[in-house]
Amino acid sequence: MDAVLEALYDSDRKGGLGKSNPKINRWLGDIRKYFPTPVVQLMQKDALERLDLKQMLLEPELLETVVPDVHLVATLLTLNKAMPDHTRATARMVVKKVVEELEQKLYNPVRQAISGSLNRSLRNFRPKWNEINWNATIRANLKHYQEAYKTIIPERMIGYGRKGHELRHIIILQDQSGSMSTSVVYAGILACILASLRSVKTNMIAFDTNVADLSEYLNDPVDLLFATELGGGTDINKALTYAESIIQKPEETILVLISDLYEGGNKEELLQKVARLKHSGVQFLSLLALNDDGAPSYDREIAEKFAAMDIHAFACTPSAFPEVMEKAIKKK
């Protein structure tokens, strides 16, 4: 066990990992033997960063021995353009395994939060006379039956909701600069889950200094993730211009900007667009990150300008995302 740790964390000594495939393969096997999976994933991440072993992931034989996790998927997406054809199939299998595990974990919480909040929003507790749902009103007020009057005196009336409010339009606007790599993975998976729900319309837009609408890939999260291009600069202003062009009903639209807000484009125009979207009725959410990595570095000046518009930028974990969306649908 000591030799395994020294190979990574004391690599200047003789016997370090270097960049030899046989040594790395053996080391990957050893850490799985000595440590539990969460520790293995952490050590793999350290090896990639400390020893610059990303090039090794382009070899399918090595890739098959790695324990997959979100950080590995993010690294593979970063290497996507440099990946030879003989490695691509193995990389897709690794990504697919992680995607399926995360979908299984996140699908039900997202579905319950979105569907539940939409159903509740369709119930009208201040109905006009012709909107009263008498059956629901009677059931809800049976406990208020007055024996003396042989009647029910309702405490509250329940009406039929307006069907026009059923469909929400959710736009995920994902910064795909290098610092946002794990957020890209989670955002892609969550966008695909949202797209599978009939009660919402979903668009997934990725951007750096260019804008790519990836909504056509929402039926397959693996295809969607491989359609992203991690790295490059950031032009939030340009991305918002595109998002604004596809909004049809602002009051029914939730725009989720996932970015650390380090803007390389026009900051003044960016702030003007956000103010205009907000004024039009769009629910605007600013997530500084969507991962489990803790508080990110971010542009505090823009975050403060957002706060002045009552848009509070914050980092969000994937497990908290369903609750965030539920509150947005309720307009809380």
mmCIF file of C-alpha atoms in Angstrom:
data_model
loop_
_atom_site.group_PDB
_atom_site.id
_atom_site.type_symbol
_atom_site.label_atom_id
_atom_site.label_comp_id
_atom_site.label_asym_id
_atom_site.label_seq_id
_atom_site.Cartn_x
_atom_site.Cartn_y
_atom_site.Cartn_z
ATOM 1 C CA MET A 1 0.000 0.000 0.000
ATOM 2 C CA ASP A 2 2.867 2.403 0.836
ATOM 3 C CA ALA A 3 4.369 1.831 -2.602
ATOM 4 C CA VAL A 4 1.037 2.631 -4.261
ATOM 5 C CA LEU A 5 0.749 5.944 -2.378
ATOM 6 C CA GLU A 6 4.397 6.878 -2.981
ATOM 7 C CA ALA A 7 4.011 6.282 -6.718
ATOM 8 C CA LEU A 8 1.433 9.076 -6.854
ATOM 9 C CA TYR A 9 2.237 11.456 -4.017
ATOM 10 C CA ASP A 10 6.036 11.101 -3.945
ATOM 11 C CA SER A 11 6.554 10.666 -7.663
ATOM 12 C CA ASP A 12 9.994 12.367 -7.704
ATOM 13 C CA ARG A 13 11.437 9.294 -6.050
ATOM 14 C CA LYS A 14 12.591 6.331 -8.089
ATOM 15 C CA GLY A 15 9.676 4.069 -8.877
ATOM 16 C CA GLY A 16 7.135 6.821 -9.570
ATOM 17 C CA LEU A 17 4.449 6.290 -12.182
ATOM 18 C CA GLY A 18 6.065 8.295 -14.938
ATOM 19 C CA LYS A 19 4.164 7.839 -18.197
ATOM 20 C CA SER A 20 4.678 4.138 -18.727
ATOM 21 C CA ASN A 21 1.492 2.273 -19.670
ATOM 22 C CA PRO A 22 2.431 -0.989 -17.880
ATOM 23 C CA LYS A 23 3.235 0.880 -14.653
ATOM 24 C CA ILE A 24 0.000 2.872 -14.768
ATOM 25 C CA ASN A 25 -2.085 -0.228 -15.507
ATOM 26 C CA ARG A 26 -0.520 -2.032 -12.577
ATOM 27 C CA TRP A 27 -1.009 0.974 -10.290
ATOM 28 C CA LEU A 28 -4.697 1.275 -11.271
ATOM 29 C CA GLY A 29 -5.170 -2.374 -10.390
ATOM 30 C CA ASP A 30 -3.381 -1.949 -7.055
ATOM 31 C CA ILE A 31 -5.431 1.037 -5.873
ATOM 32 C CA ARG A 32 -8.668 -0.856 -6.583
ATOM 33 C CA LYS A 33 -7.312 -3.686 -4.454
ATOM 34 C CA TYR A 34 -6.349 -1.531 -1.461
ATOM 35 C CA PHE A 35 -8.944 1.271 -1.380
ATOM 36 C CA PRO A 36 -12.760 1.720 -1.610
ATOM 37 C CA THR A 37 -14.263 3.176 -4.793
ATOM 38 C CA PRO A 38 -14.600 6.828 -3.587
ATOM 39 C CA VAL A 39 -10.896 6.873 -2.647
ATOM 40 C CA VAL A 40 -9.957 5.216 -5.951
ATOM 41 C CA GLN A 41 -11.827 7.924 -7.866
ATOM 42 C CA LEU A 42 -10.066 10.665 -5.891
ATOM 43 C CA MET A 43 -6.632 9.116 -6.490
ATOM 44 C CA GLN A 44 -7.332 8.759 -10.213
ATOM 45 C CA LYS A 45 -8.301 12.441 -10.345
ATOM 46 C CA ASP A 46 -5.077 13.371 -8.513
ATOM 47 C CA ALA A 47 -3.033 11.243 -10.920
ATOM 48 C CA LEU A 48 -4.550 12.983 -13.939
ATOM 49 C CA GLU A 49 -3.829 16.429 -12.477
ATOM 50 C CA ARG A 50 -0.467 15.880 -10.735
ATOM 51 C CA LEU A 51 1.206 13.691 -13.347
ATOM 52 C CA ASP A 52 -0.521 15.040 -16.472
ATOM 53 C CA LEU A 53 -1.648 11.581 -17.575
ATOM 54 C CA LYS A 54 -4.543 12.763 -19.755
ATOM 55 C CA GLN A 55 -2.763 11.535 -22.879
ATOM 56 C CA MET A 56 -2.835 8.034 -21.438
ATOM 57 C CA LEU A 57 -6.650 8.077 -21.520
ATOM 58 C CA LEU A 58 -6.461 8.049 -25.298
ATOM 59 C CA GLU A 59 -5.369 4.410 -25.051
ATOM 60 C CA PRO A 60 -8.429 2.096 -24.828
ATOM 61 C CA GLU A 61 -6.514 -0.581 -22.889
ATOM 62 C CA LEU A 62 -5.800 1.888 -20.094
ATOM 63 C CA LEU A 63 -9.246 3.490 -20.211
ATOM 64 C CA GLU A 64 -10.890 0.109 -19.613
ATOM 65 C CA THR A 65 -9.076 -0.218 -16.258
ATOM 66 C CA VAL A 66 -10.155 3.160 -14.844
ATOM 67 C CA VAL A 67 -13.035 3.433 -12.343
ATOM 68 C CA PRO A 68 -15.458 5.874 -14.036
ATOM 69 C CA ASP A 69 -16.854 8.983 -12.338
ATOM 70 C CA VAL A 70 -18.008 12.496 -13.244
ATOM 71 C CA HIS A 71 -14.483 13.934 -13.272
ATOM 72 C CA LEU A 72 -13.284 11.229 -15.648
ATOM 73 C CA VAL A 73 -16.245 11.920 -17.958
ATOM 74 C CA ALA A 74 -15.379 15.637 -17.914
ATOM 75 C CA THR A 75 -11.766 14.806 -18.795
ATOM 76 C CA LEU A 76 -12.850 12.552 -21.670
ATOM 77 C CA LEU A 77 -15.098 15.301 -23.032
ATOM 78 C CA THR A 78 -12.143 17.696 -22.891
ATOM 79 C CA LEU A 79 -10.094 15.184 -24.919
ATOM 80 C CA ASN A 80 -12.945 14.464 -27.335
ATOM 81 C CA LYS A 81 -11.458 16.198 -30.376
ATOM 82 C CA ALA A 82 -8.041 14.589 -29.845
ATOM 83 C CA MET A 83 -9.465 11.111 -29.312
ATOM 84 C CA PRO A 84 -8.533 8.539 -31.988
ATOM 85 C CA ASP A 85 -11.313 6.437 -33.482
ATOM 86 C CA HIS A 86 -10.086 3.232 -31.826
ATOM 87 C CA THR A 87 -10.562 4.844 -28.383
ATOM 88 C CA ARG A 88 -13.927 6.507 -28.993
ATOM 89 C CA ALA A 89 -16.069 3.386 -28.508
ATOM 90 C CA THR A 90 -14.423 2.640 -25.150
ATOM 91 C CA ALA A 91 -14.820 6.275 -24.078
ATOM 92 C CA ARG A 92 -18.533 6.186 -24.946
ATOM 93 C CA MET A 93 -18.983 3.047 -22.829
ATOM 94 C CA VAL A 94 -17.299 4.756 -19.862
ATOM 95 C CA VAL A 95 -19.450 7.876 -20.270
ATOM 96 C CA LYS A 96 -22.606 5.797 -20.713
ATOM 97 C CA LYS A 97 -21.967 3.911 -17.469
ATOM 98 C CA VAL A 98 -21.631 7.128 -15.451
ATOM 99 C CA VAL A 99 -24.639 8.716 -17.191
ATOM 100 C CA GLU A 100 -26.872 5.729 -16.427
ATOM 101 C CA GLU A 101 -25.843 5.723 -12.754
ATOM 102 C CA LEU A 102 -26.573 9.442 -12.411
ATOM 103 C CA GLU A 103 -29.860 9.215 -14.320
ATOM 104 C CA GLN A 104 -31.024 6.460 -11.995
ATOM 105 C CA LYS A 105 -30.176 8.641 -9.011
ATOM 106 C CA LEU A 106 -31.653 11.909 -10.295
ATOM 107 C CA TYR A 107 -34.664 10.966 -12.450
ATOM 108 C CA ASN A 108 -37.305 10.407 -9.755
ATOM 109 C CA PRO A 109 -36.440 13.495 -7.649
ATOM 110 C CA VAL A 110 -36.594 15.698 -10.760
ATOM 111 C CA ARG A 111 -39.824 14.140 -12.049
ATOM 112 C CA GLN A 112 -41.544 14.407 -8.660
ATOM 113 C CA ALA A 113 -40.439 18.003 -8.101
ATOM 114 C CA ILE A 114 -41.452 19.229 -11.562
ATOM 115 C CA SER A 115 -44.693 17.275 -11.937
ATOM 116 C CA GLY A 116 -45.776 17.921 -8.352
ATOM 117 C CA SER A 117 -45.195 21.656 -8.495
ATOM 118 C CA LEU A 118 -46.980 21.951 -11.857
ATOM 119 C CA ASN A 119 -49.980 20.001 -10.572
ATOM 120 C CA ARG A 120 -50.172 22.233 -7.506
ATOM 121 C CA SER A 121 -49.857 25.344 -9.636
ATOM 122 C CA LEU A 122 -52.876 24.196 -11.641
ATOM 123 C CA ARG A 123 -55.103 24.251 -8.565
ATOM 124 C CA ASN A 124 -56.903 27.524 -8.147
ATOM 125 C CA PHE A 125 -57.699 28.487 -4.541
ATOM 126 C CA ARG A 126 -59.341 31.805 -5.408
ATOM 127 C CA PRO A 127 -61.736 30.727 -8.163
ATOM 128 C CA LYS A 128 -64.407 32.763 -9.804
ATOM 129 C CA TRP A 129 -67.948 31.340 -9.505
ATOM 130 C CA ASN A 130 -67.751 29.520 -12.853
ATOM 131 C CA GLU A 131 -64.302 28.056 -12.023
ATOM 132 C CA ILE A 132 -65.299 26.280 -8.784
ATOM 133 C CA ASN A 133 -64.581 22.545 -8.685
ATOM 134 C CA TRP A 134 -67.533 21.561 -6.501
ATOM 135 C CA ASN A 135 -66.504 17.934 -5.945
ATOM 136 C CA ALA A 136 -63.007 18.908 -4.791
ATOM 137 C CA THR A 137 -64.371 21.767 -2.676
ATOM 138 C CA ILE A 138 -66.877 19.501 -0.882
ATOM 139 C CA ARG A 139 -64.241 16.801 -0.218
ATOM 140 C CA ALA A 140 -61.802 19.353 1.171
ATOM 141 C CA ASN A 141 -64.422 20.867 3.495
ATOM 142 C CA LEU A 142 -66.285 17.818 4.857
ATOM 143 C CA LYS A 143 -64.789 18.489 8.284
ATOM 144 C CA HIS A 144 -66.634 21.825 8.294
ATOM 145 C CA TYR A 145 -70.080 20.222 8.112
ATOM 146 C CA GLN A 146 -72.477 22.118 10.398
ATOM 147 C CA GLU A 147 -75.009 19.775 12.018
ATOM 148 C CA ALA A 148 -77.284 22.616 13.078
ATOM 149 C CA TYR A 149 -77.657 23.896 9.510
ATOM 150 C CA LYS A 150 -77.374 20.487 7.757
ATOM 151 C CA THR A 151 -74.833 21.974 5.405
ATOM 152 C CA ILE A 152 -71.122 22.470 4.757
ATOM 153 C CA ILE A 153 -69.677 25.915 5.266
ATOM 154 C CA PRO A 154 -66.480 25.808 3.176
ATOM 155 C CA GLU A 155 -63.343 27.306 4.623
ATOM 156 C CA ARG A 156 -61.764 27.550 1.193
ATOM 157 C CA MET A 157 -62.949 27.089 -2.371
ATOM 158 C CA ILE A 158 -61.043 24.981 -4.898
ATOM 159 C CA GLY A 159 -61.223 25.846 -8.562
ATOM 160 C CA TYR A 160 -60.055 24.370 -11.831
ATOM 161 C CA GLY A 161 -56.619 25.570 -12.894
ATOM 162 C CA ARG A 162 -56.028 27.289 -16.173
ATOM 163 C CA LYS A 163 -54.610 24.770 -18.630
ATOM 164 C CA GLY A 164 -52.577 27.423 -20.372
ATOM 165 C CA HIS A 165 -50.222 27.439 -17.393
ATOM 166 C CA GLU A 166 -49.417 23.739 -17.610
ATOM 167 C CA LEU A 167 -46.501 23.951 -20.051
ATOM 168 C CA ARG A 168 -43.327 25.605 -18.794
ATOM 169 C CA HIS A 169 -40.397 26.368 -21.085
ATOM 170 C CA ILE A 170 -37.067 25.586 -19.412
ATOM 171 C CA ILE A 171 -33.903 26.852 -21.091
ATOM 172 C CA ILE A 172 -30.584 25.519 -19.789
ATOM 173 C CA LEU A 173 -27.802 27.911 -20.788
ATOM 174 C CA GLN A 174 -24.534 26.095 -20.048
ATOM 175 C CA ASP A 175 -21.100 27.716 -20.039
ATOM 176 C CA GLN A 176 -18.703 25.119 -21.507
ATOM 177 C CA SER A 177 -15.424 26.828 -20.663
ATOM 178 C CA GLY A 178 -12.855 24.506 -19.080
ATOM 179 C CA SER A 179 -13.637 25.500 -15.488
ATOM 180 C CA MET A 180 -17.252 24.339 -15.907
ATOM 181 C CA SER A 181 -16.495 20.781 -17.057
ATOM 182 C CA THR A 182 -18.277 18.778 -14.340
ATOM 183 C CA SER A 183 -21.214 21.201 -14.453
ATOM 184 C CA VAL A 184 -21.535 20.441 -18.172
ATOM 185 C CA VAL A 185 -21.883 16.725 -17.375
ATOM 186 C CA TYR A 186 -24.597 17.211 -14.753
ATOM 187 C CA ALA A 187 -26.416 19.882 -16.781
ATOM 188 C CA GLY A 188 -26.557 17.607 -19.820
ATOM 189 C CA ILE A 189 -27.998 14.712 -17.834
ATOM 190 C CA LEU A 190 -30.537 16.883 -15.998
ATOM 191 C CA ALA A 191 -31.604 18.579 -19.238
ATOM 192 C CA CYS A 192 -32.318 15.163 -20.773
ATOM 193 C CA ILE A 193 -34.389 14.195 -17.736
ATOM 194 C CA LEU A 194 -36.381 17.436 -17.999
ATOM 195 C CA ALA A 195 -36.899 16.838 -21.721
ATOM 196 C CA SER A 196 -38.445 13.444 -20.964
ATOM 197 C CA LEU A 197 -41.251 15.114 -18.973
ATOM 198 C CA ARG A 198 -44.306 15.993 -21.057
ATOM 199 C CA SER A 199 -45.281 18.894 -18.814
ATOM 200 C CA VAL A 200 -42.246 21.009 -19.776
ATOM 201 C CA LYS A 201 -40.508 22.070 -22.962
ATOM 202 C CA THR A 202 -36.713 21.998 -22.647
ATOM 203 C CA ASN A 203 -33.883 23.601 -24.609
ATOM 204 C CA MET A 204 -30.218 22.875 -23.917
ATOM 205 C CA ILE A 205 -27.811 25.543 -25.140
ATOM 206 C CA ALA A 206 -24.044 25.316 -24.689
ATOM 207 C CA PHE A 207 -21.736 28.252 -25.234
ATOM 208 C CA ASP A 208 -18.171 29.484 -25.085
ATOM 209 C CA THR A 209 -17.478 32.316 -27.534
ATOM 210 C CA ASN A 210 -19.904 30.546 -29.872
ATOM 211 C CA VAL A 211 -23.418 29.288 -29.166
ATOM 212 C CA ALA A 212 -24.667 25.761 -29.898
ATOM 213 C CA ASP A 213 -28.283 24.674 -29.440
ATOM 214 C CA LEU A 214 -27.965 21.005 -28.447
ATOM 215 C CA SER A 215 -31.701 20.429 -27.999
ATOM 216 C CA GLU A 216 -31.770 17.863 -30.831
ATOM 217 C CA TYR A 217 -29.653 15.554 -28.627
ATOM 218 C CA LEU A 218 -31.947 15.649 -25.595
ATOM 219 C CA ASN A 219 -33.186 12.115 -26.219
ATOM 220 C CA ASP A 220 -29.660 10.715 -25.658
ATOM 221 C CA PRO A 221 -27.465 12.214 -22.910
ATOM 222 C CA VAL A 222 -24.319 10.451 -24.166
ATOM 223 C CA ASP A 223 -24.710 11.980 -27.639
ATOM 224 C CA LEU A 224 -25.454 15.334 -26.027
ATOM 225 C CA LEU A 225 -22.304 15.268 -23.893
ATOM 226 C CA PHE A 226 -20.107 14.324 -26.842
ATOM 227 C CA ALA A 227 -21.653 17.212 -28.796
ATOM 228 C CA THR A 228 -20.240 19.706 -26.269
ATOM 229 C CA GLU A 229 -16.845 21.320 -26.813
ATOM 230 C CA LEU A 230 -15.165 21.961 -23.477
ATOM 231 C CA GLY A 231 -12.586 24.724 -23.253
ATOM 232 C CA GLY A 232 -12.339 28.144 -24.851
ATOM 233 C CA GLY A 233 -13.571 31.552 -23.802
ATOM 234 C CA THR A 234 -16.916 32.816 -22.540
ATOM 235 C CA ASP A 235 -19.504 35.088 -24.150
ATOM 236 C CA ILE A 236 -22.615 35.028 -21.956
ATOM 237 C CA ASN A 237 -23.996 38.068 -23.757
ATOM 238 C CA LYS A 238 -24.052 36.211 -27.091
ATOM 239 C CA ALA A 239 -25.665 33.172 -25.454
ATOM 240 C CA LEU A 240 -28.409 35.333 -23.939
ATOM 241 C CA THR A 241 -29.072 36.899 -27.338
ATOM 242 C CA TYR A 242 -29.823 33.442 -28.713
ATOM 243 C CA ALA A 243 -31.874 32.409 -25.670
ATOM 244 C CA GLU A 244 -33.961 35.579 -25.958
ATOM 245 C CA SER A 245 -34.735 34.737 -29.597
ATOM 246 C CA ILE A 246 -36.397 31.400 -28.718
ATOM 247 C CA ILE A 247 -38.542 32.674 -25.835
ATOM 248 C CA GLN A 248 -42.205 32.866 -26.875
ATOM 249 C CA LYS A 249 -43.983 33.271 -23.525
ATOM 250 C CA PRO A 250 -41.676 35.036 -21.057
ATOM 251 C CA GLU A 251 -44.024 34.570 -18.088
ATOM 252 C CA GLU A 252 -43.939 30.773 -18.654
ATOM 253 C CA THR A 253 -40.148 30.588 -19.202
ATOM 254 C CA ILE A 254 -37.450 29.579 -16.727
ATOM 255 C CA LEU A 255 -33.940 30.429 -17.915
ATOM 256 C CA VAL A 256 -31.148 28.671 -16.014
ATOM 257 C CA LEU A 257 -27.729 30.222 -16.624
ATOM 258 C CA ILE A 258 -24.963 27.893 -15.413
ATOM 259 C CA SER A 259 -21.729 29.880 -15.445
ATOM 260 C CA ASP A 260 -19.026 31.265 -13.160
ATOM 261 C CA LEU A 261 -19.887 34.635 -14.776
ATOM 262 C CA TYR A 262 -16.363 35.400 -16.025
ATOM 263 C CA GLU A 263 -17.609 37.264 -19.083
ATOM 264 C CA GLY A 264 -15.348 37.756 -22.081
ATOM 265 C CA GLY A 265 -18.038 39.561 -24.060
ATOM 266 C CA ASN A 266 -19.795 42.866 -23.493
ATOM 267 C CA LYS A 267 -20.653 43.128 -19.776
ATOM 268 C CA GLU A 268 -22.920 46.155 -20.119
ATOM 269 C CA GLU A 269 -25.013 44.518 -22.829
ATOM 270 C CA LEU A 270 -25.120 41.329 -20.759
ATOM 271 C CA LEU A 271 -26.574 43.164 -17.773
ATOM 272 C CA GLN A 272 -29.055 45.043 -19.969
ATOM 273 C CA LYS A 273 -30.288 41.766 -21.490
ATOM 274 C CA VAL A 274 -30.702 40.146 -18.079
ATOM 275 C CA ALA A 275 -32.687 43.156 -16.846
ATOM 276 C CA ARG A 276 -34.877 43.056 -19.966
ATOM 277 C CA LEU A 277 -35.537 39.315 -19.599
ATOM 278 C CA LYS A 278 -36.361 39.741 -15.937
ATOM 279 C CA HIS A 279 -38.710 42.655 -16.650
ATOM 280 C CA SER A 280 -40.513 40.633 -19.342
ATOM 281 C CA GLY A 281 -41.471 37.987 -16.779
ATOM 282 C CA VAL A 282 -38.778 35.354 -17.363
ATOM 283 C CA GLN A 283 -37.732 33.439 -14.240
ATOM 284 C CA PHE A 284 -33.948 33.922 -14.350
ATOM 285 C CA LEU A 285 -31.725 31.582 -12.317
ATOM 286 C CA SER A 286 -27.960 32.002 -12.038
ATOM 287 C CA LEU A 287 -26.066 28.873 -10.959
ATOM 288 C CA LEU A 288 -22.334 29.420 -10.489
ATOM 289 C CA ALA A 289 -21.790 25.659 -10.700
ATOM 290 C CA LEU A 290 -23.863 22.488 -10.893
ATOM 291 C CA ASN A 291 -21.726 19.842 -9.210
ATOM 292 C CA ASP A 292 -20.553 18.482 -5.860
ATOM 293 C CA ASP A 293 -17.175 20.237 -5.960
ATOM 294 C CA GLY A 294 -17.966 23.005 -3.480
ATOM 295 C CA ALA A 295 -17.897 26.791 -3.862
ATOM 296 C CA PRO A 296 -16.356 27.851 -7.198
ATOM 297 C CA SER A 297 -14.380 30.927 -8.159
ATOM 298 C CA TYR A 298 -16.670 33.438 -9.877
ATOM 299 C CA ASP A 299 -16.970 37.049 -11.033
ATOM 300 C CA ARG A 300 -18.211 38.847 -7.928
ATOM 301 C CA GLU A 301 -18.893 42.114 -9.726
ATOM 302 C CA ILE A 302 -21.445 40.563 -12.085
ATOM 303 C CA ALA A 303 -22.910 38.472 -9.263
ATOM 304 C CA GLU A 304 -23.471 41.675 -7.267
ATOM 305 C CA LYS A 305 -25.128 43.351 -10.272
ATOM 306 C CA PHE A 306 -27.390 40.295 -10.584
ATOM 307 C CA ALA A 307 -28.252 40.514 -6.876
ATOM 308 C CA ALA A 308 -29.334 44.131 -7.365
ATOM 309 C CA MET A 309 -31.874 42.747 -9.877
ATOM 310 C CA ASP A 310 -33.056 40.193 -7.306
ATOM 311 C CA ILE A 311 -31.153 37.375 -9.054
ATOM 312 C CA HIS A 312 -29.033 35.597 -6.480
ATOM 313 C CA ALA A 313 -26.157 33.641 -8.001
ATOM 314 C CA PHE A 314 -25.231 30.483 -6.115
ATOM 315 C CA ALA A 315 -23.550 27.108 -6.555
ATOM 316 C CA CYS A 316 -26.005 24.216 -6.687
ATOM 317 C CA THR A 317 -25.486 20.504 -6.129
ATOM 318 C CA PRO A 318 -27.222 18.074 -8.503
ATOM 319 C CA SER A 319 -29.288 16.685 -5.624
ATOM 320 C CA ALA A 320 -30.569 20.200 -4.788
ATOM 321 C CA PHE A 321 -31.452 21.020 -8.411
ATOM 322 C CA PRO A 322 -34.978 19.505 -8.304
ATOM 323 C CA GLU A 323 -35.928 21.719 -5.347
ATOM 324 C CA VAL A 324 -34.477 24.781 -7.090
ATOM 325 C CA MET A 325 -36.605 24.073 -10.164
ATOM 326 C CA GLU A 326 -39.689 23.412 -8.041
ATOM 327 C CA LYS A 327 -39.359 26.844 -6.419
ATOM 328 C CA ALA A 328 -38.838 28.474 -9.815
ATOM 329 C CA ILE A 329 -42.031 26.907 -11.162
ATOM 330 C CA LYS A 330 -43.915 28.186 -8.116
ATOM 331 C CA LYS A 331 -42.226 31.575 -8.676
ATOM 332 C CA LYS A 332 -40.925 31.692 -5.135
#
